[in-house]
Amino acid sequence: MAFPKHSILQALSVLLLAWVLVRCQALVKPEEEEEEEPTKEVDVAIAVTKSEPIKCPPDCSCTAEGVIDCAGVDLTEFPADLSDKTRQLSLQNNKIEEITVEHISHLHQLETFNLQNNWLTTDGLEDEGFEMLEHLAYLYLANNKLTYAPKVLPPSLVSADFAANQLTRIYPYTFGHKPKLRSVYLHNNKLTDAGLPDNMFNASDNLEILTMSSNFLRVVPKNLPSTLYRLHLKNNKLEKIPAGAFDNLSNLRELYLQNNLLSNEGMNNETFSHLSSLECLDLSNNNLSVVPKGLPRNLVLLHMEKNSIQSIPGDALTSVRNLEYLLLHNNKLRSRSIHPAAFQGLKKLHTLHMYNNLLERVPRGLPRRAKTLMLLHNSISEIGRNDLALLYTLTELNLSYNKLTSSKMHREAFRKLRVLKTLDLSGNGLYTLPLGLPRSLQVLEVKNNQLNSIPDGALTGMEKLQKLILSDNQLKLNSIYQGAWMELSALTVSGWQRYESDVLELWSTTLDLSGNQLSHIPSDLPESLEYLYLQSNRISSVPASAFEGTPNIKGIFLR
Ligand SMILES: *[C@@H]1O[C@H](CO)[C@@H](O)[C@H](O)[C@H]1NC(C)=O
Ligand SMILES: *[C@@H]1O[C@H](CO)[C@@H](O)[C@H](O)[C@H]1NC(C)=O
Ligand SMILES: *[C@@H]1O[C@H](CO)[C@@H](O)[C@H](O)[C@H]1NC(C)=O
Ligand SMILES: *[C@@H]1O[C@H](CO)[C@@H](O)[C@H](O)[C@H]1NC(C)=O
Ligand SMILES: *[C@@H]1O[C@H](CO)[C@@H](O)[C@H](O)[C@H]1NC(C)=O
């Protein structure tokens, strides 16, 4: 079978989305604590010069090219008499407590030095030794017990990893005056503002990645190099961002400030405005009460969930023309405090999360190209005729757990949603399945309402519906119009449509009527049905012929 072009395109766009997610990290699932920049084993290309094999410590493996690998061999002491030809030394995952100048000062060729996950303390590390390693490029000291960083590291340094120690102090020449330095990892330490030198990266003008998450910083460090590409400062105690702190960071693409104590008072309309390359900004889990003004124009992804945001001014977002994802869930937004022009001109914004707020209506002026709109867990009690009328491109609308009632839902409210695929109205107060739902729906969930009727025609024309969840309502067989389920038989899944659903969405054709008041198995089930849920009804007998019309059935739940 030739794959239809359409499906391949869709598959590609899924891949592309995945790429965006990875690039900006932990997009829609901020709960999962992403492991931040796990230290990579960098394979340093080593020029092959034929020479005698070097002397190899017991239990280790060595090559003629100067690679000594003693990783995880239970060393408690630094191996003695290492060859001064050593270029790569792997000592990670041991129990080394002490390194003296004498141990390392002769290793003039050393380029990669891996000491991760040992028992090194500041007292046990005679750090003067590092100064002499004039080729040292990669230094891995994560997962030790250091309380102070080495005072001086050599100018050849390219990458340094000190994550997960107990560092309280960094010195001017720890990371300063390192023209080749590109990445520094300092997350999970005990750094305070006072423990940092004034100009920590003085004359280190190539730094691209800096992680200082999970420390005790209250102020964003000053004088960061303008080459910085990614900056992690989450899980600190940041209260304010001093004026100008980010002014020079015109190359910064990703800025992570979540889980701090930032409030609107701690920033102003110029705080972020010079970050002209910034694409990803995470301000979630702070203490913002308003969407800040002066956001940088090239943002693609903006996390502001879990603050106390009460309002969105008219001019806060309109300049952010490239915004694609806006995450505002778990705030205190009310519909009337979202300026009607707040989303104007955001032509690329396709994903908007506003769940767990205090919305009493669908906000006015929603972004016109939105594809995914998450409005669940608010207090929306009505949907007017035109509330959704401009959302032509919407494919997913989640209105579950609001306060919708059948009488306050305009029967034409959904008329313009011609490409809507997924609609969730669960957990509301509907007593009848709404008429006029989009024919494009593939998934319709209306569980946990008070549905006691499916009026004539409510499911007419729903040719694409594959999953219909009506569980936990008060449906009786005679309150469902004759032939309702047969309408769904149009979902005779065939050809490429089937291919698409299998591959991309993994839905089966499902009808869930559990937790209702049905007295019999419905007689007119669609032929294509695969899963039927009927548990917790009042069904007492199952006639032999009940499933004759449903040859594809894979699961029936009747408990
Ligand atoms: C940065 O380094 C230069 C020397 O290269 C020195 O003159 C200057 O005082 C240093 N600045 C700070 C703030 O430490
Ligand atoms: C920005 O860069 C300029 C010029 O290099 C420098 O004078 C200024 O102090 C820098 N500002 C910050 C906040 O780092
Ligand atoms: C949050 O910000 C408000 C002012 O907007 C302030 O009164 C309050 O103390 C802040 N809370 C925390 C935990 O910083
Ligand atoms: C910030 O606000 C001031 C005064 O309200 C204004 O002059 C300035 O242009 C604003 N800057 C930005 C980047 O919006
Ligand atoms: C609506 O959102 C809730 C919470 O994320 C989710 O559990 C539910 O599956 C969504 N509905 C649909 C139909 O995707």
XYZ file of C-alpha atoms and ligand atoms in Angstrom:
629
model
C 0.000 0.000 0.000
C 1.341 3.382 -0.914
C 1.347 5.692 2.063
C -0.868 8.647 1.394
C 1.081 11.860 1.230
C -1.204 13.467 3.736
C -0.300 10.991 6.446
C 3.374 11.324 5.826
C 3.105 15.064 6.113
C 1.265 14.678 9.349
C 3.872 12.278 10.642
C 6.523 14.783 9.726
C 4.791 17.566 11.540
C 4.568 15.347 14.605
C 8.302 14.818 14.400
C 8.844 18.509 13.990
C 6.757 19.214 17.031
C 8.759 16.666 18.979
C 11.860 18.504 17.946
C 10.539 21.813 19.203
C 9.634 20.182 22.490
C 13.052 18.752 22.971
C 14.709 21.964 21.942
C 12.922 24.060 24.482
C 12.620 21.255 27.008
C 9.710 20.001 29.034
C 7.089 21.912 27.220
C 3.714 20.725 28.185
C 4.741 18.453 31.005
C 6.558 20.760 33.344
C 5.824 18.434 36.242
C 8.488 16.059 35.144
C 11.692 17.395 36.463
C 13.951 17.205 33.489
C 17.406 15.993 34.216
C 19.359 19.040 33.435
C 22.217 18.675 31.059
C 23.499 15.339 32.212
C 27.175 15.454 31.749
C 28.128 14.051 28.440
C 31.081 11.902 27.894
C 32.871 13.916 25.319
C 34.838 11.892 22.883
C 37.835 13.955 22.308
C 39.489 13.201 19.039
C 42.953 12.162 19.841
C 45.639 12.462 17.257
C 47.039 9.027 16.707
C 50.715 9.113 17.220
C 52.319 5.707 17.236
C 54.191 5.218 20.429
C 54.941 2.702 23.111
C 51.991 1.609 25.250
C 52.005 3.632 28.422
C 52.295 2.171 31.867
C 48.849 1.133 32.990
C 47.587 1.117 36.607
C 46.169 -2.195 37.878
C 42.527 -2.888 36.949
C 42.549 -0.104 34.372
C 42.672 -0.215 30.607
C 44.983 1.964 28.622
C 45.835 2.691 25.022
C 48.941 3.820 23.273
C 47.159 7.099 22.535
C 47.216 8.121 26.166
C 43.771 7.021 27.243
C 43.617 5.625 30.766
C 40.316 4.213 31.871
C 39.909 3.376 35.555
C 36.197 4.072 35.786
C 34.258 2.177 38.452
C 37.049 -0.061 39.697
C 36.666 0.790 43.388
C 39.749 2.952 43.641
C 40.158 4.662 46.983
C 43.372 6.358 46.005
C 44.548 8.265 43.001
C 46.575 5.881 40.797
C 50.277 6.468 41.275
C 52.860 7.320 38.646
C 50.616 8.004 35.708
C 52.411 8.509 32.447
C 52.963 12.141 31.549
C 51.647 11.207 28.094
C 48.162 10.718 29.519
C 45.606 12.648 27.510
C 42.378 11.255 28.765
C 41.941 10.064 32.324
C 38.701 8.404 33.433
C 38.420 7.989 37.171
C 34.687 8.401 37.564
C 32.625 6.239 39.913
C 35.329 5.457 42.418
C 35.951 6.417 46.029
C 38.877 8.736 45.628
C 39.118 11.185 48.519
C 42.373 12.910 47.840
C 44.281 14.404 44.936
C 47.609 16.116 45.542
C 49.653 18.432 43.383
C 52.144 15.644 43.010
C 49.500 13.294 41.582
C 48.621 15.494 38.652
C 51.074 18.343 38.115
C 53.124 16.372 35.575
C 50.122 15.560 33.362
C 50.907 18.313 30.876
C 49.133 16.523 28.027
C 45.927 15.871 29.894
C 42.871 17.022 27.952
C 39.974 15.207 29.552
C 39.862 14.579 33.267
C 36.833 12.749 34.604
C 36.469 12.599 38.370
C 32.709 12.450 38.562
C 31.147 10.604 41.420
C 34.017 10.267 43.828
C 34.493 11.290 47.444
C 36.489 14.431 46.878
C 36.219 17.273 49.373
C 37.780 20.704 49.124
C 40.315 19.669 51.751
C 41.198 16.553 49.812
C 41.739 18.379 46.527
C 44.993 20.258 46.264
C 43.719 22.418 43.513
C 46.985 24.176 42.706
C 47.659 21.062 40.665
C 45.047 22.060 38.063
C 46.938 25.201 37.078
C 49.645 23.112 35.538
C 47.372 21.098 33.283
C 47.927 23.398 30.388
C 45.946 21.310 27.897
C 43.022 20.542 30.134
C 39.804 21.084 28.186
C 37.170 18.915 29.845
C 36.926 18.692 33.599
C 34.217 16.620 35.232
C 33.852 16.903 38.977
C 30.116 16.437 39.391
C 28.865 14.382 42.325
C 31.646 14.971 44.777
C 31.633 16.837 48.072
C 33.422 20.025 47.187
C 32.502 23.124 49.188
C 34.755 25.594 47.339
C 35.573 25.570 43.650
C 39.263 25.355 42.704
C 40.796 28.836 42.839
C 42.435 28.630 39.461
C 41.661 26.464 36.477
C 43.815 26.546 33.355
C 42.967 28.889 30.442
C 42.611 25.907 28.085
C 39.329 24.893 29.721
C 36.391 24.230 27.381
C 33.837 22.611 29.664
C 33.567 22.233 33.416
C 31.031 20.244 35.373
C 30.708 20.825 39.116
C 27.063 19.858 39.449
C 25.844 18.179 42.630
C 28.549 19.243 45.007
C 28.134 21.577 47.973
C 29.820 24.585 46.467
C 29.392 27.866 48.279
C 32.176 29.781 46.596
C 33.574 30.436 43.150
C 36.743 32.476 42.583
C 37.591 35.016 39.867
C 40.026 32.634 38.182
C 37.874 29.533 38.516
C 35.993 30.396 35.333
C 37.382 33.820 34.484
C 40.069 34.289 31.823
C 39.120 31.169 29.914
C 38.821 32.248 26.285
C 37.793 28.741 25.140
C 35.250 28.050 27.841
C 31.884 27.039 26.397
C 29.912 25.298 29.099
C 29.772 25.409 32.874
C 27.510 23.230 34.989
C 26.929 24.318 38.569
C 23.434 23.054 39.300
C 22.625 21.438 42.627
C 25.078 23.291 44.784
C 24.772 25.786 47.620
C 25.773 28.948 45.872
C 24.555 32.303 47.167
C 25.044 35.720 45.596
C 27.868 36.454 48.030
C 29.707 33.313 46.971
C 30.179 34.518 43.387
C 32.951 36.866 42.293
C 31.864 40.191 40.816
C 32.724 39.218 37.340
C 32.677 35.469 37.310
C 33.346 35.143 33.575
C 35.685 38.081 33.152
C 37.519 37.538 29.843
C 35.729 34.257 29.190
C 33.994 35.469 26.114
C 32.825 32.275 24.525
C 30.561 30.796 27.136
C 27.407 29.321 25.632
C 25.813 27.208 28.334
C 25.555 28.001 32.014
C 23.470 26.057 34.494
C 23.088 27.363 38.016
C 19.734 25.813 38.835
C 19.011 24.551 42.324
C 21.229 26.909 44.257
C 20.362 29.750 46.641
C 20.742 32.770 44.386
C 18.543 35.779 45.057
C 19.843 37.962 42.261
C 20.637 37.065 38.666
C 24.456 37.111 38.281
C 25.747 40.186 36.520
C 28.170 40.484 33.617
C 27.294 37.243 31.923
C 29.052 36.828 28.565
C 27.072 37.941 25.550
C 27.788 34.634 23.788
C 25.488 32.813 26.194
C 22.998 30.601 24.417
C 21.268 28.802 27.264
C 20.938 29.904 30.876
C 19.420 27.772 33.624
C 18.504 29.503 36.862
C 15.497 27.567 38.016
C 14.985 26.503 41.642
C 16.773 29.390 43.240
C 15.465 32.179 45.452
C 15.437 34.845 42.777
C 13.262 37.747 43.812
C 14.317 40.281 41.309
C 16.215 40.703 38.142
C 18.423 43.788 38.417
C 18.063 46.381 35.687
C 20.254 45.553 32.735
C 21.052 42.013 33.884
C 20.060 40.529 30.535
C 20.818 43.541 28.364
C 23.915 42.074 26.734
C 22.583 38.601 26.120
C 21.597 39.065 22.514
C 22.470 35.459 21.672
C 20.449 33.860 24.416
C 17.904 31.380 23.073
C 16.693 29.673 26.227
C 16.176 31.160 29.650
C 14.912 29.070 32.538
C 13.714 31.013 35.572
C 11.001 28.724 36.895
C 10.544 27.938 40.587
C 11.785 31.208 41.967
C 10.147 34.086 43.823
C 9.982 36.559 40.984
C 7.197 39.106 41.119
C 6.280 41.948 38.793
C 7.982 44.325 41.200
C 11.239 42.445 40.619
C 11.344 43.275 36.914
C 10.319 46.028 34.537
C 9.344 46.463 30.919
C 13.009 46.434 29.846
C 14.101 43.342 31.743
C 13.648 40.956 28.837
C 13.306 43.367 25.962
C 16.915 43.168 24.765
C 16.936 39.389 24.494
C 16.500 39.538 20.767
C 17.263 35.851 20.122
C 15.274 34.438 22.990
C 12.871 31.704 21.882
C 12.087 29.944 25.089
C 11.316 31.659 28.381
C 10.184 29.804 31.448
C 8.738 31.931 34.225
C 6.479 29.265 35.659
C 6.018 28.801 39.368
C 6.936 32.319 40.403
C 4.926 35.115 41.974
C 3.809 37.112 38.952
C 0.430 38.803 39.115
C 0.396 40.276 35.605
C 1.857 39.094 32.312
C 5.004 41.260 32.155
C 5.395 43.878 29.465
C 8.359 44.167 27.160
C 8.692 40.475 26.338
C 11.245 39.792 23.624
C 9.880 39.651 20.095
C 11.201 36.316 18.973
C 9.756 34.166 21.718
C 8.268 30.911 20.530
C 7.465 29.323 23.846
C 6.387 31.148 26.979
C 5.781 29.361 30.260
C 3.906 31.398 32.857
C 1.869 28.697 34.525
C 1.691 28.422 38.305
C 1.914 32.076 39.158
C -0.847 34.267 40.526
C -1.527 36.005 37.251
C -4.797 37.876 37.382
C -4.667 39.878 34.210
C -3.220 40.162 30.736
C -2.834 43.768 29.596
C -3.663 44.640 26.004
C -0.089 45.361 25.019
C 1.856 42.679 26.874
C 1.814 39.963 24.231
C 1.041 41.674 20.964
C 4.686 42.279 20.083
C 5.562 38.631 20.528
C 4.633 37.775 16.965
C 6.329 34.420 16.751
C 4.768 32.976 19.840
C 3.530 29.426 19.280
C 2.965 28.097 22.775
C 1.508 30.100 25.634
C 1.075 28.322 28.921
C -0.999 30.167 31.480
C -2.579 27.352 33.437
C -2.816 27.401 37.226
C -3.196 31.123 37.608
C -6.008 33.398 38.726
C -7.236 34.680 35.418
C -10.798 35.886 35.049
C -12.215 36.453 31.605
C -12.839 40.132 32.156
C -9.243 40.794 33.169
C -7.891 39.461 29.895
C -7.796 42.433 27.573
C -9.833 41.677 24.433
C -6.863 42.685 22.293
C -4.353 40.708 24.347
C -3.898 37.990 21.708
C -4.287 40.194 18.679
C -1.821 39.544 15.901
C -0.423 36.360 17.418
C -0.755 34.513 14.174
C 1.499 31.647 15.072
C 0.055 30.929 18.472
C -1.384 27.429 18.196
C -1.352 26.107 21.746
C -2.958 27.962 24.605
C -3.315 26.444 28.046
C -5.550 28.293 30.479
C -6.803 25.447 32.622
C -7.146 25.835 36.373
C -7.969 29.508 36.329
C -11.081 31.419 37.349
C -12.544 32.006 33.901
C -16.281 32.484 33.952
C -16.617 32.710 30.176
C -14.612 31.810 27.118
C -12.264 34.822 26.948
C -12.843 37.269 24.149
C -10.307 37.712 21.384
C -8.695 34.287 21.561
C -5.848 33.760 19.079
C -7.347 33.087 15.696
C -4.987 30.358 14.591
C -5.228 28.390 17.806
C -5.234 24.641 17.349
C -5.276 23.516 20.950
C -7.260 25.295 23.594
C -7.254 23.941 27.123
C -9.935 25.620 29.212
C -10.690 22.825 31.628
C -11.125 23.368 35.350
C -12.477 26.885 35.198
C -15.920 28.235 36.064
C -17.234 28.712 32.565
C -21.010 28.556 32.810
C -22.109 29.549 29.339
C -21.026 29.532 25.740
C -22.553 32.219 23.599
C -23.239 32.022 19.897
C -20.052 33.809 18.927
C -17.659 32.856 21.700
C -15.937 30.284 19.520
C -16.858 31.736 16.173
C -13.411 32.877 15.049
C -11.502 29.737 15.890
C -11.539 28.254 12.414
C -8.386 26.248 12.876
C -9.118 24.759 16.277
C -8.571 21.001 16.433
C -8.681 20.353 20.168
C -10.994 21.997 22.670
C -11.065 20.880 26.258
C -13.862 22.401 28.333
C -14.116 19.659 30.900
C -14.863 20.406 34.540
C -16.516 23.762 34.110
C -20.038 24.810 35.015
C -21.723 24.429 31.666
C -25.416 23.647 31.532
C -27.453 22.705 28.501
C -29.590 25.794 28.674
C -26.598 28.130 28.594
C -24.864 26.528 25.669
C -25.939 28.180 22.451
C -26.952 25.583 19.908
C -24.907 27.274 17.224
C -21.856 27.882 19.368
C -19.782 25.203 17.612
C -20.832 25.962 14.054
C -17.508 27.440 12.920
C -15.256 24.790 14.376
C -15.042 22.900 11.132
C -11.800 21.097 11.810
C -12.289 20.304 15.484
C -11.160 16.733 16.188
C -11.308 16.470 19.944
C -13.923 17.934 22.241
C -14.140 17.324 25.942
C -17.235 18.486 27.831
C -16.917 16.078 30.741
C -17.605 17.124 34.299
C -20.173 19.785 33.491
C -23.880 20.016 34.202
C -25.242 19.081 30.780
C -28.501 17.148 30.743
C -28.729 16.644 27.042
C -26.062 15.959 24.439
C -25.674 19.282 22.588
C -26.927 19.532 19.046
C -24.772 21.114 16.403
C -21.472 19.585 17.417
C -18.832 19.648 14.658
C -19.040 16.792 12.169
C -15.262 16.662 12.082
C -15.014 15.240 15.614
C -12.936 12.108 16.149
C -13.146 12.106 19.928
C -16.079 13.302 21.959
C -16.056 13.012 25.726
C -19.097 14.005 27.726
C -18.677 11.826 30.771
C -19.692 12.805 34.252
C -22.576 15.117 33.380
C -26.292 14.632 33.968
C -27.152 13.556 30.457
C -30.562 11.971 30.317
C -31.109 12.344 26.635
C -29.431 12.117 23.301
C -31.789 14.141 21.170
C -32.658 13.268 17.632
C -29.826 14.047 15.249
C -27.190 14.852 17.852
C -24.807 12.350 16.287
C -25.901 12.754 12.700
C -23.084 13.067 10.222
C -20.337 12.282 12.707
C -18.524 10.189 10.180
C -15.149 10.468 11.774
C -16.041 9.764 15.358
C -13.911 6.977 16.766
C -14.304 7.471 20.442
C -17.490 8.463 22.196
C -17.385 8.598 25.965
C -20.725 9.081 27.684
C -20.016 7.313 30.935
C -21.402 8.384 34.304
C -24.567 10.032 33.142
C -28.230 9.154 33.495
C -28.915 7.734 30.093
C -31.703 5.243 29.551
C -32.256 3.341 26.344
C -35.477 5.127 25.589
C -33.883 8.544 26.029
C -31.455 7.881 23.196
C -32.940 8.509 19.812
C -33.579 5.536 17.601
C -30.619 4.809 15.375
C -28.168 7.025 17.246
C -25.395 4.446 17.289
C -25.987 3.514 13.700
C -25.020 7.038 12.751
C -21.599 6.183 14.007
C -21.353 3.261 11.643
C -20.173 5.754 9.109
C -16.966 5.459 11.016
C -16.428 2.272 9.026
C -12.819 2.838 9.259
C -11.253 2.201 5.956
C -8.299 2.881 3.790
C -5.879 5.583 4.743
C -8.094 7.081 7.334
C -7.539 3.954 9.317
C -3.847 4.027 8.673
C -3.679 7.541 9.999
C -5.510 6.784 13.186
C -3.527 3.650 13.907
C -0.179 5.170 13.388
C -0.582 8.623 14.740
C -3.225 8.447 17.339
C -3.649 4.838 18.306
C -7.341 5.159 18.921
C -9.701 2.336 18.499
C -13.367 2.733 17.919
C -14.769 2.975 21.379
C -18.192 3.554 22.842
C -18.296 4.065 26.574
C -21.747 4.014 28.150
C -20.709 2.773 31.557
C -22.274 4.205 34.691
C -25.666 4.969 33.137
C -29.120 3.509 33.582
C -29.323 1.222 30.585
C -31.506 -1.827 31.013
C -30.391 -3.698 27.881
C -27.501 -3.846 25.526
C -28.191 -1.286 22.808
C -29.376 -3.100 19.714
C -28.171 -0.863 16.927
C -24.459 -0.787 17.546
C -22.121 0.243 14.714
C -20.473 -2.579 12.851
C -16.963 -1.195 13.256
C -17.123 -1.004 17.041
C -14.112 -2.504 18.794
C -14.540 -1.612 22.455
C -17.832 -1.309 24.270
C -18.062 -0.290 27.922
C -21.337 -1.035 29.653
C -20.371 -1.725 33.238
C -22.367 -0.160 36.083
C -25.697 -0.056 34.282
C -28.828 -2.000 35.025
C -28.322 -4.709 32.468
C -29.424 -8.078 33.799
C -29.306 -10.281 30.746
C -27.384 -10.548 27.531
C -29.225 -12.149 24.634
C -27.217 -14.516 22.451
C -27.653 -12.240 19.473
C -26.521 -9.065 21.190
C -23.226 -8.745 19.331
C -24.152 -10.260 15.997
C -23.933 -6.894 14.330
C -20.524 -6.043 15.680
C -18.048 -8.500 14.159
C -15.003 -6.338 14.974
C -15.573 -6.203 18.671
C -12.436 -6.780 20.716
C -13.571 -5.928 24.193
C -16.918 -5.764 25.973
C -17.012 -4.608 29.539
C -20.110 -5.569 31.438
C -19.010 -5.907 35.040
C 38.799 41.594 34.518
O 40.078 41.253 34.124
C 40.930 42.344 33.832
C 42.243 41.802 33.367
O 42.068 41.059 32.211
C 41.120 43.206 35.057
O 41.868 44.329 34.731
C 39.742 43.613 35.571
O 39.886 44.299 36.790
C 38.856 42.433 35.776
N 37.541 42.872 36.131
C 36.894 42.429 37.193
C 35.564 43.035 37.454
O 37.337 41.568 37.919
C 27.214 45.018 28.640
O 28.337 45.161 27.796
C 28.956 46.418 27.893
C 30.051 46.473 26.867
O 30.728 45.260 26.794
C 29.481 46.611 29.308
O 30.049 47.882 29.456
C 28.331 46.483 30.292
O 28.809 46.548 31.610
C 27.609 45.163 30.083
N 26.458 45.114 30.940
C 26.155 44.076 31.702
C 24.947 44.200 32.539
O 26.809 43.060 31.724
C 4.337 37.843 45.946
O 4.191 39.167 45.446
C 3.392 40.001 46.245
C 3.311 41.346 45.575
O 2.915 41.186 44.253
C 3.990 40.129 47.630
O 3.166 40.908 48.459
C 4.180 38.737 48.245
O 4.858 38.839 49.461
C 4.988 37.870 47.300
N 5.052 36.528 47.828
C 6.189 35.844 47.916
C 6.096 34.465 48.459
O 7.252 36.326 47.566
C 9.023 51.000 29.220
O 8.231 51.989 29.812
C 8.745 53.306 29.629
C 7.907 54.274 30.425
O 6.671 53.749 30.723
C 8.760 53.625 28.143
O 9.299 54.915 27.930
C 9.615 52.589 27.430
O 9.570 52.817 26.029
C 9.114 51.188 27.720
N 10.017 50.238 27.128
C 9.626 49.152 26.457
C 10.683 48.265 25.919
O 8.450 48.911 26.288
C -8.907 17.137 28.644
O -7.853 17.442 29.543
C -7.705 16.507 30.600
C -6.622 17.006 31.497
O -5.435 17.179 30.783
C -7.365 15.157 30.017
O -7.272 14.196 31.045
C -8.452 14.744 29.037
O -8.089 13.515 28.444
C -8.604 15.806 27.969
N -9.652 15.400 27.059
C -9.417 14.892 25.868
C -10.604 14.483 25.097
O -8.293 14.785 25.402
